[in-house]
CSV table of C-alpha atoms in Angstrom, one decimal:
chain,number,residue,atom,x,y,z
N,1,MET,CA,167.5,231.7,275.0
N,2,SER,CA,167.0,229.7,271.8
N,3,ASN,CA,163.6,230.5,269.2
N,4,ALA,CA,161.5,227.4,270.1
N,5,LEU,CA,162.1,227.5,274.0
N,6,GLU,CA,161.0,231.3,273.6
N,7,LYS,CA,158.1,230.0,271.7
N,8,PHE,CA,157.2,227.4,274.3
N,9,LYS,CA,157.8,230.1,277.2
N,10,THR,CA,155.0,232.1,275.7
N,11,VAL,CA,152.6,229.8,275.0
N,12,VAL,CA,152.7,229.1,278.6
N,13,ALA,CA,152.6,232.4,280.1
N,14,ASP,CA,149.4,233.5,278.3
N,15,THR,CA,148.0,230.5,277.3
N,16,GLU,CA,144.3,232.3,277.2
N,17,SER,CA,145.5,234.8,274.2
N,18,TRP,CA,147.5,231.9,272.5
N,19,LEU,CA,144.2,229.9,272.3
N,20,LYS,CA,141.8,232.6,271.4
N,21,ASP,CA,144.4,233.7,268.4
N,22,TYR,CA,144.9,230.6,267.5
N,23,LYS,CA,140.8,229.6,267.5
N,24,LYS,CA,140.1,232.7,265.6
N,25,LYS,CA,142.8,231.8,262.8
N,26,SER,CA,142.2,228.2,262.4
N,27,GLY,CA,138.2,227.8,263.4
N,28,LYS,CA,138.9,224.9,265.2
N,29,LYS,CA,136.9,224.0,268.4
N,30,ILE,CA,138.7,223.4,271.7
N,31,LEU,CA,138.0,221.2,274.3
N,32,GLY,CA,139.9,221.8,278.3
N,33,CYS,CA,140.9,218.4,279.5
N,34,TYR,CA,140.4,217.8,283.3
N,35,PRO,CA,143.7,217.0,285.1
N,36,MET,CA,144.8,214.0,284.4
N,37,TYR,CA,144.3,211.0,282.1
N,38,VAL,CA,141.6,212.4,279.5
N,39,PRO,CA,142.3,210.3,276.3
N,40,GLU,CA,143.4,213.2,274.3
N,41,GLU,CA,143.8,211.3,271.1
N,42,LEU,CA,139.9,211.0,270.8
N,43,VAL,CA,139.7,214.3,271.2
N,44,HIS,CA,142.1,214.9,268.3
N,45,ALA,CA,141.0,212.7,266.2
N,46,ALA,CA,137.5,214.5,266.2
N,47,GLY,CA,139.4,217.3,264.8
N,48,ILE,CA,139.0,219.2,268.3
N,49,LEU,CA,142.1,220.6,270.2
N,50,PRO,CA,142.3,219.0,273.2
N,51,VAL,CA,144.2,221.4,275.8
N,52,ALA,CA,145.1,221.5,279.6
N,53,MET,CA,143.7,223.8,282.3
N,54,PHE,CA,146.0,225.2,284.7
N,55,GLU,CA,145.1,227.2,287.6
N,56,HIS,CA,146.9,230.9,287.9
N,57,ASP,CA,148.8,231.6,291.1
N,58,GLU,CA,146.5,234.4,292.3
N,59,PRO,CA,144.1,234.1,295.1
N,60,VAL,CA,140.9,232.6,294.6
N,61,THR,CA,137.8,234.7,294.7
N,62,LEU,CA,134.4,233.0,293.7
N,63,ALA,CA,135.0,229.3,293.9
N,64,ASP,CA,134.7,229.4,297.4
N,65,GLN,CA,131.0,230.2,297.2
N,66,HIS,CA,130.4,226.8,295.7
N,67,ILE,CA,133.0,224.2,297.1
N,68,HIS,CA,134.7,223.7,300.2
N,69,ARG,CA,138.2,225.8,301.0
N,70,TYR,CA,139.7,222.8,301.8
N,71,VAL,CA,139.9,221.5,298.3
N,72,CYS,CA,142.9,221.6,296.8
N,73,HIS,CA,144.2,225.2,295.0
N,74,CYS,CA,144.8,223.2,292.1
N,75,LEU,CA,141.1,222.7,291.3
N,76,ARG,CA,139.8,225.6,293.3
N,77,GLY,CA,141.9,227.7,291.2
N,78,ILE,CA,140.7,226.2,287.9
N,79,PHE,CA,136.9,226.7,288.9
N,80,ASP,CA,137.4,229.9,290.0
N,81,LEU,CA,139.1,230.8,286.6
N,82,SER,CA,136.5,229.5,284.6
N,83,LEU,CA,134.0,231.9,287.2
N,84,LYS,CA,135.8,234.7,286.2
N,85,GLY,CA,135.4,233.8,282.2
N,86,GLU,CA,139.2,233.0,281.7
N,87,PHE,CA,138.3,229.5,279.8
N,88,ASP,CA,135.3,231.5,277.5
N,89,TYR,CA,137.5,230.2,274.7
N,90,LEU,CA,136.9,226.6,275.3
N,91,ASP,CA,134.0,225.0,273.6
N,92,GLY,CA,133.5,222.5,276.5
N,93,VAL,CA,135.3,220.1,279.1
N,94,VAL,CA,136.3,216.6,279.4
N,95,PHE,CA,136.1,215.9,282.9
N,96,THR,CA,137.7,212.7,284.8
N,97,ASP,CA,137.5,211.2,288.3
N,98,PHE,CA,140.9,210.3,288.9
N,99,CYS,CA,140.3,211.1,292.5
N,100,LEU,CA,137.3,212.2,294.7
N,101,THR,CA,137.3,215.9,294.3
N,102,THR,CA,138.0,216.1,290.6
N,103,ARG,CA,134.4,214.0,290.5
N,104,MET,CA,132.6,216.4,292.8
N,105,THR,CA,134.1,219.4,291.8
N,106,SER,CA,133.3,218.6,288.0
N,107,GLN,CA,129.5,218.2,289.1
N,108,VAL,CA,129.6,221.8,290.1
N,109,TRP,CA,131.4,222.9,287.4
N,110,ILE,CA,128.8,222.0,285.0
N,111,TYR,CA,126.0,223.0,287.5
N,112,ASN,CA,127.2,226.4,287.2
N,113,HIS,CA,128.1,226.3,283.9
N,114,ASP,CA,124.6,226.2,281.9
N,115,ASP,CA,125.6,226.2,278.7
N,116,LYS,CA,123.5,224.1,276.1
N,117,ASP,CA,126.0,224.5,273.2
N,118,SER,CA,129.1,223.5,275.5
N,119,PHE,CA,130.5,219.9,275.2
N,120,TYR,CA,130.6,218.3,278.9
N,121,HIS,CA,131.4,214.9,279.3
N,122,CYS,CA,132.8,212.7,282.6
N,123,ILE,CA,134.9,209.6,282.1
N,124,PHE,CA,134.4,207.5,285.4
N,125,THR,CA,137.6,205.4,285.6
N,126,GLN,CA,138.3,202.7,288.8
N,127,GLN,CA,141.2,202.8,291.1
N,128,ASN,CA,141.6,198.9,290.5
N,129,MET,CA,144.0,198.4,287.8
N,130,VAL,CA,144.3,194.8,287.9
N,131,SER,CA,140.2,193.8,288.2
N,132,GLN,CA,139.0,191.7,285.4
N,133,GLN,CA,136.6,194.4,284.6
N,134,ALA,CA,139.4,197.2,284.7
N,135,PRO,CA,140.2,196.9,281.0
N,136,ILE,CA,136.4,196.1,279.7
N,137,HIS,CA,135.2,199.5,281.9
N,138,LEU,CA,137.8,201.3,280.4
N,139,ARG,CA,137.2,200.4,276.8
N,140,GLU,CA,133.5,201.0,277.2
N,141,GLU,CA,134.1,204.7,278.6
N,142,PHE,CA,136.4,205.5,275.7
N,143,GLN,CA,133.9,204.0,273.5
N,144,ILE,CA,131.1,206.1,275.1
N,145,LEU,CA,133.1,209.5,274.8
N,146,LYS,CA,133.7,208.6,271.2
N,147,LYS,CA,130.4,208.7,270.3
N,148,ALA,CA,129.9,211.8,272.6
N,149,LEU,CA,132.4,213.4,270.5
N,150,GLU,CA,130.5,211.9,267.3
N,151,ALA,CA,127.6,213.3,267.8
N,152,TYR,CA,129.0,216.8,268.9
N,153,THR,CA,130.8,217.4,265.9
N,154,GLY,CA,128.4,215.0,263.5
N,155,ASN,CA,131.5,213.3,262.4
N,156,GLU,CA,132.6,209.5,262.3
N,157,ILE,CA,135.9,208.9,264.6
N,158,THR,CA,137.3,206.3,262.5
N,159,GLU,CA,139.6,203.7,262.8
N,160,GLU,CA,142.2,205.1,261.0
N,161,SER,CA,141.9,208.4,261.7
N,162,LEU,CA,142.2,207.7,265.6
N,163,LYS,CA,145.4,205.4,264.5
N,164,ASN,CA,146.8,208.4,263.0
N,165,SER,CA,146.0,210.8,266.1
N,166,ILE,CA,147.9,207.6,268.0
N,167,ARG,CA,150.9,207.9,265.4
N,168,ILE,CA,151.3,211.9,266.0
N,169,TYR,CA,150.7,212.0,269.4
N,170,ASN,CA,153.5,209.0,270.2
N,171,GLU,CA,155.8,210.9,267.3
N,172,ASN,CA,155.7,214.0,270.2
N,173,ARG,CA,155.8,211.8,273.7
N,174,ARG,CA,159.0,210.0,271.4
N,175,LEU,CA,160.8,213.6,270.8
N,176,LEU,CA,160.2,214.6,274.5
N,177,LYS,CA,161.9,211.6,275.8
N,178,GLU,CA,165.3,212.4,273.7
N,179,LEU,CA,164.9,215.7,275.4
N,180,TYR,CA,164.9,213.9,278.7
N,181,GLU,CA,167.9,211.2,277.9
N,182,ILE,CA,169.9,214.5,277.4
N,183,ARG,CA,168.6,216.0,280.5
N,184,ARG,CA,169.8,212.9,282.2
N,185,LYS,CA,173.1,213.4,280.5
N,186,ASP,CA,173.2,217.1,281.4
N,187,PRO,CA,171.0,218.6,283.7
N,188,GLU,CA,172.1,222.1,283.3
N,189,ILE,CA,171.5,222.3,279.7
N,190,LEU,CA,168.3,223.6,280.8
N,191,LYS,CA,166.5,225.1,283.6
N,192,ALA,CA,164.3,222.9,285.5
N,193,SER,CA,161.7,225.3,284.6
N,194,ASP,CA,162.4,225.3,281.0
N,195,TYR,CA,161.2,221.6,280.8
N,196,VAL,CA,158.1,222.3,282.2
N,197,ASN,CA,157.3,225.0,279.7
N,198,VAL,CA,158.4,222.5,276.9
N,199,VAL,CA,156.0,220.2,277.9
N,200,ALA,CA,153.1,222.0,279.2
N,201,ALA,CA,153.4,224.0,275.9
N,202,GLY,CA,152.7,220.5,274.2
N,203,MET,CA,149.8,220.4,276.6
N,204,ILE,CA,148.3,223.2,274.9
N,205,MET,CA,149.7,223.7,271.3
N,206,PRO,CA,148.3,221.2,268.4
N,207,LYS,CA,150.9,218.1,268.7
N,208,GLU,CA,152.0,218.6,265.0
N,209,MET,CA,153.0,222.3,265.7
N,210,HIS,CA,154.8,221.5,269.0
N,211,THR,CA,156.5,218.3,267.5
N,212,GLU,CA,158.2,221.1,265.0
N,213,LEU,CA,159.5,223.4,267.6
N,214,LEU,CA,160.4,220.2,269.6
N,215,LYS,CA,162.8,219.4,266.9
N,216,GLU,CA,164.1,222.6,266.5
N,217,LEU,CA,164.8,222.4,270.2
N,218,LEU,CA,166.9,218.9,269.8
N,219,ASP,CA,169.0,220.3,266.7
N,220,GLU,CA,170.6,222.8,269.5
N,221,PHE,CA,171.5,219.8,271.5
N,222,ASP,CA,172.8,217.8,268.8
N,223,GLY,CA,176.1,215.9,270.4
N,224,VAL,CA,175.8,216.3,273.7
N,225,THR,CA,177.8,214.5,276.3
N,226,LYS,CA,177.6,213.7,279.4
N,227,ILE,CA,178.9,216.6,282.0
N,228,ALA,CA,180.2,215.9,285.4
N,229,SER,CA,178.7,218.4,288.3
N,230,GLU,CA,179.2,218.4,291.5
N,231,LYS,CA,175.7,219.8,292.5
N,232,ALA,CA,173.5,217.1,294.2
N,233,ARG,CA,171.8,215.5,291.3
N,234,VAL,CA,168.1,214.9,292.1
N,235,ILE,CA,164.6,214.2,290.7
N,236,VAL,CA,161.5,216.2,291.4
N,237,SER,CA,158.7,214.6,291.7
N,238,GLY,CA,154.8,215.5,292.9
N,239,MET,CA,152.5,218.3,291.8
N,240,PHE,CA,150.1,214.9,289.5
N,241,CYS,CA,148.0,217.6,288.1
N,242,GLU,CA,149.3,221.4,288.3
N,243,LEU,CA,151.9,223.6,286.4
N,244,PRO,CA,154.3,223.9,289.1
N,245,ASN,CA,154.9,227.7,290.0
N,246,PRO,CA,158.5,228.4,288.6
N,247,SER,CA,159.7,229.3,291.7
N,248,LEU,CA,159.5,225.7,293.1
N,249,MET,CA,161.3,224.7,290.1
N,250,ASP,CA,164.3,227.9,290.4
N,251,MET,CA,164.8,227.5,294.5
N,252,VAL,CA,165.7,223.7,294.0
N,253,GLU,CA,168.5,224.6,291.2
N,254,ALA,CA,169.7,227.7,293.3
N,255,SER,CA,170.0,225.2,296.8
N,256,ASN,CA,172.9,223.8,294.6
N,257,MET,CA,170.9,220.9,293.0
N,258,ALA,CA,170.6,219.8,289.7
N,259,VAL,CA,167.2,218.2,288.4
N,260,CYS,CA,168.2,215.4,286.3
N,261,ASP,CA,164.6,214.1,285.7
N,262,ASP,CA,161.2,214.7,287.3
N,263,ASP,CA,158.1,212.4,288.2
N,264,ILE,CA,155.7,215.4,287.6
N,265,TYR,CA,152.0,216.0,286.0
N,266,THR,CA,153.8,219.0,283.3
N,267,GLY,CA,156.9,216.5,282.7
N,268,ARG,CA,157.8,212.5,282.5
N,269,ARG,CA,154.3,212.0,283.5
N,270,TYR,CA,152.4,213.5,280.5
N,271,PHE,CA,154.3,212.0,278.1
N,272,ASP,CA,156.3,208.6,279.0
N,273,TYR,CA,154.1,205.4,277.9
N,274,ILE,CA,154.0,204.7,274.2
N,275,LEU,CA,150.7,203.5,272.9
N,276,ASP,CA,151.2,200.2,270.8
N,277,GLU,CA,150.0,200.9,267.5
N,278,GLY,CA,149.5,197.4,266.4
N,279,MET,CA,146.6,197.5,268.6
N,280,ASP,CA,142.8,198.1,268.6
N,281,PRO,CA,143.7,202.0,269.4
N,282,VAL,CA,140.4,202.2,271.8
N,283,GLU,CA,142.5,199.1,273.5
N,284,ALA,CA,146.0,200.7,273.6
N,285,MET,CA,144.5,204.0,275.0
N,286,ALA,CA,142.5,201.5,278.1
N,287,SER,CA,146.3,200.0,278.3
N,288,ARG,CA,148.1,203.2,278.8
N,289,HIS,CA,145.8,204.1,281.6
N,290,LEU,CA,146.3,200.5,283.0
N,291,ASN,CA,149.6,200.4,283.1
N,292,ASP,CA,151.1,204.4,282.8
N,293,ILE,CA,153.4,205.7,285.6
N,294,PRO,CA,151.9,204.9,289.0
N,295,ASP,CA,150.1,207.1,291.3
N,296,PRO,CA,149.1,207.2,294.8
N,297,ASN,CA,144.8,207.3,292.8
N,298,LYS,CA,145.8,203.6,291.1
N,299,HIS,CA,145.7,200.5,293.0
N,300,ASN,CA,147.7,198.2,291.0
N,301,PRO,CA,150.7,195.4,293.3
N,302,ASN,CA,152.5,194.7,290.1
N,303,ASN,CA,153.2,198.5,289.0
N,304,GLU,CA,153.4,200.3,292.6
N,305,TRP,CA,154.9,203.7,292.9
N,306,VAL,CA,157.9,203.4,295.1
N,307,PRO,CA,159.5,200.6,292.7
N,308,TYR,CA,159.1,203.1,290.3
N,309,LEU,CA,160.5,205.9,292.0
N,310,LYS,CA,163.6,203.5,293.1
N,311,LYS,CA,163.9,202.6,289.4
N,312,LEU,CA,164.2,206.2,288.2
N,313,VAL,CA,166.4,207.0,291.0
N,314,ALA,CA,168.7,203.8,289.5
N,315,GLU,CA,168.3,204.8,286.2
N,316,THR,CA,169.2,208.6,286.3
N,317,GLY,CA,171.9,208.5,289.0
N,318,ALA,CA,170.3,210.6,291.4
N,319,GLU,CA,170.9,211.0,294.7
N,320,GLY,CA,167.6,212.2,296.5
N,321,ILE,CA,163.9,213.0,295.4
N,322,VAL,CA,162.6,216.7,295.8
N,323,MET,CA,158.7,215.8,296.3
N,324,TYR,CA,156.4,218.6,296.5
N,325,VAL,CA,153.0,217.7,298.0
N,326,LEU,CA,149.9,220.1,297.2
N,327,LYS,CA,148.2,221.3,300.4
N,328,TYR,CA,144.8,219.2,300.7
N,329,CYS,CA,145.4,216.4,298.3
N,330,GLU,CA,144.2,213.4,300.2
N,331,ALA,CA,145.7,210.7,297.7
N,332,HIS,CA,149.2,211.9,297.8
N,333,LEU,CA,149.3,212.9,301.7
N,334,PHE,CA,147.9,209.4,302.6
N,335,ASP,CA,151.0,207.8,300.7
N,336,VAL,CA,153.9,210.1,302.2
N,337,PRO,CA,154.6,208.0,305.8
N,338,TYR,CA,154.7,204.9,303.3
N,339,LEU,CA,157.0,206.3,301.0
N,340,THR,CA,159.0,207.9,303.3
N,341,HIS,CA,159.5,205.0,305.2
N,342,GLN,CA,160.3,202.5,302.0
N,343,MET,CA,163.0,205.7,300.6
N,344,ALA,CA,164.9,205.7,304.0
N,345,GLU,CA,165.1,201.6,303.8
N,346,ALA,CA,166.4,202.1,300.6
N,347,GLY,CA,169.0,204.8,301.5
N,348,ILE,CA,167.2,207.5,299.1
N,349,PRO,CA,167.1,210.6,300.7
N,350,ILE,CA,163.6,212.3,300.2
N,351,LEU,CA,162.4,215.7,301.1
N,352,ILE,CA,159.0,216.5,301.2
N,353,ILE,CA,157.5,220.0,301.1
N,354,GLU,CA,153.8,220.9,301.2
N,355,THR,CA,152.9,223.4,298.5
N,356,THR,CA,150.0,226.2,298.4
N,357,GLU,CA,149.5,228.6,295.8
N,358,ALA,CA,151.9,231.0,297.7
N,359,GLY,CA,155.0,229.3,295.4
N,360,ALA,CA,158.3,229.2,297.1
N,361,THR,CA,159.0,230.2,300.5
N,362,GLU,CA,162.1,231.4,302.9
N,363,GLN,CA,161.2,228.2,304.4
N,364,MET,CA,161.4,226.2,301.6
N,365,ARG,CA,164.8,227.6,301.0
N,366,THR,CA,166.1,226.7,304.2
N,367,ARG,CA,165.3,223.1,304.0
N,368,LEU,CA,166.2,222.8,300.3
N,369,GLU,CA,169.8,223.8,301.1
N,370,ALA,CA,169.9,221.4,304.3
N,371,PHE,CA,168.9,218.8,302.0
N,372,SER,CA,171.4,219.8,299.4
N,373,GLU,CA,174.2,219.7,301.8
N,374,MET,CA,173.2,216.5,303.6
N,375,ILE,CA,173.9,214.9,300.1
N,376,THR,CA,176.9,216.1,299.3
N,377,LEU,CA,178.3,215.6,302.7
N,378,GLY,CA,176.8,212.4,302.8
N,379,ARG,CA,179.3,211.5,299.7
N,380,ASP,CA,182.0,211.4,301.8
N,381,GLU,CA,181.0,208.9,304.0
N,382,ILE,CA,180.7,206.4,301.2
């Protein structure tokens, strides 16, 4: 394993220890970012490290005393860890309300963490991306966050500092896009779980540090050419706000499939949209939210999820989609019937698998192997 890849893996495997050590050495404050859509550049420009919060694959023991058991494991797991003190290195949390569950659990979180020295802020976004008020409302929400961060730190977030943060984040996004282009040429150059670690580490480490390690990793793959493979080329989709259990990614590859791209939170969804550095910085962040990769929580008839997935399949030469749906994720589950129908009409095989904190199971293995065989046997019929 390369040195850079090993560092990424270490950060993700023991995030708590890594961030506590970083905080001790740097003296910087750290804010947790609730999944998804926190404008991290604003937090960065305030001189604070924004980090994603990931649940562990372990039983929830405390959260069920405060929130319903049918809340998704992602949010229950994160909240449970906070009650156990495993996020004590955080100086606060920036919450989003991209679904009803996140809005409600954020309020329960604040109620149960009565710490006057911590920074808690909720970003309220709308689901309608094409209304006349959408861009106005988003800019106002981001301006409110900006003022709250300034009041918390005592420092002004200047336009230049925010533009600089956008430049830093955009450089990181471009490098990740380069890595994913290599993946399309040779899906087996790294494991699918390795790509998750690379992206997830960038959601934890300072972007400047992550960028330097990314450059190291890309140098190792200089000159990669397209490699033909007999394995079924697939895209892994879903898991909009969680860190995938490695077993879920490994089982896809163990079932004679090569993951040539993804459509997940700790993957392309995190970095694909490059902000316009020529725009007003707050407006550029609002534009990203309105025009980023579509998902079931955003209503935008001009930027829908099904056409996006079809385009991704065409660009990558994928032969099918493996979609993991988090149990109790209502927004995603409501989209599944329509999505499945549309993919069938387009002739794109899709396998829907509902996941829990248990990770991969033998039943999943059987379904994945059958899906892979269906794709490869279907080649002979073309």
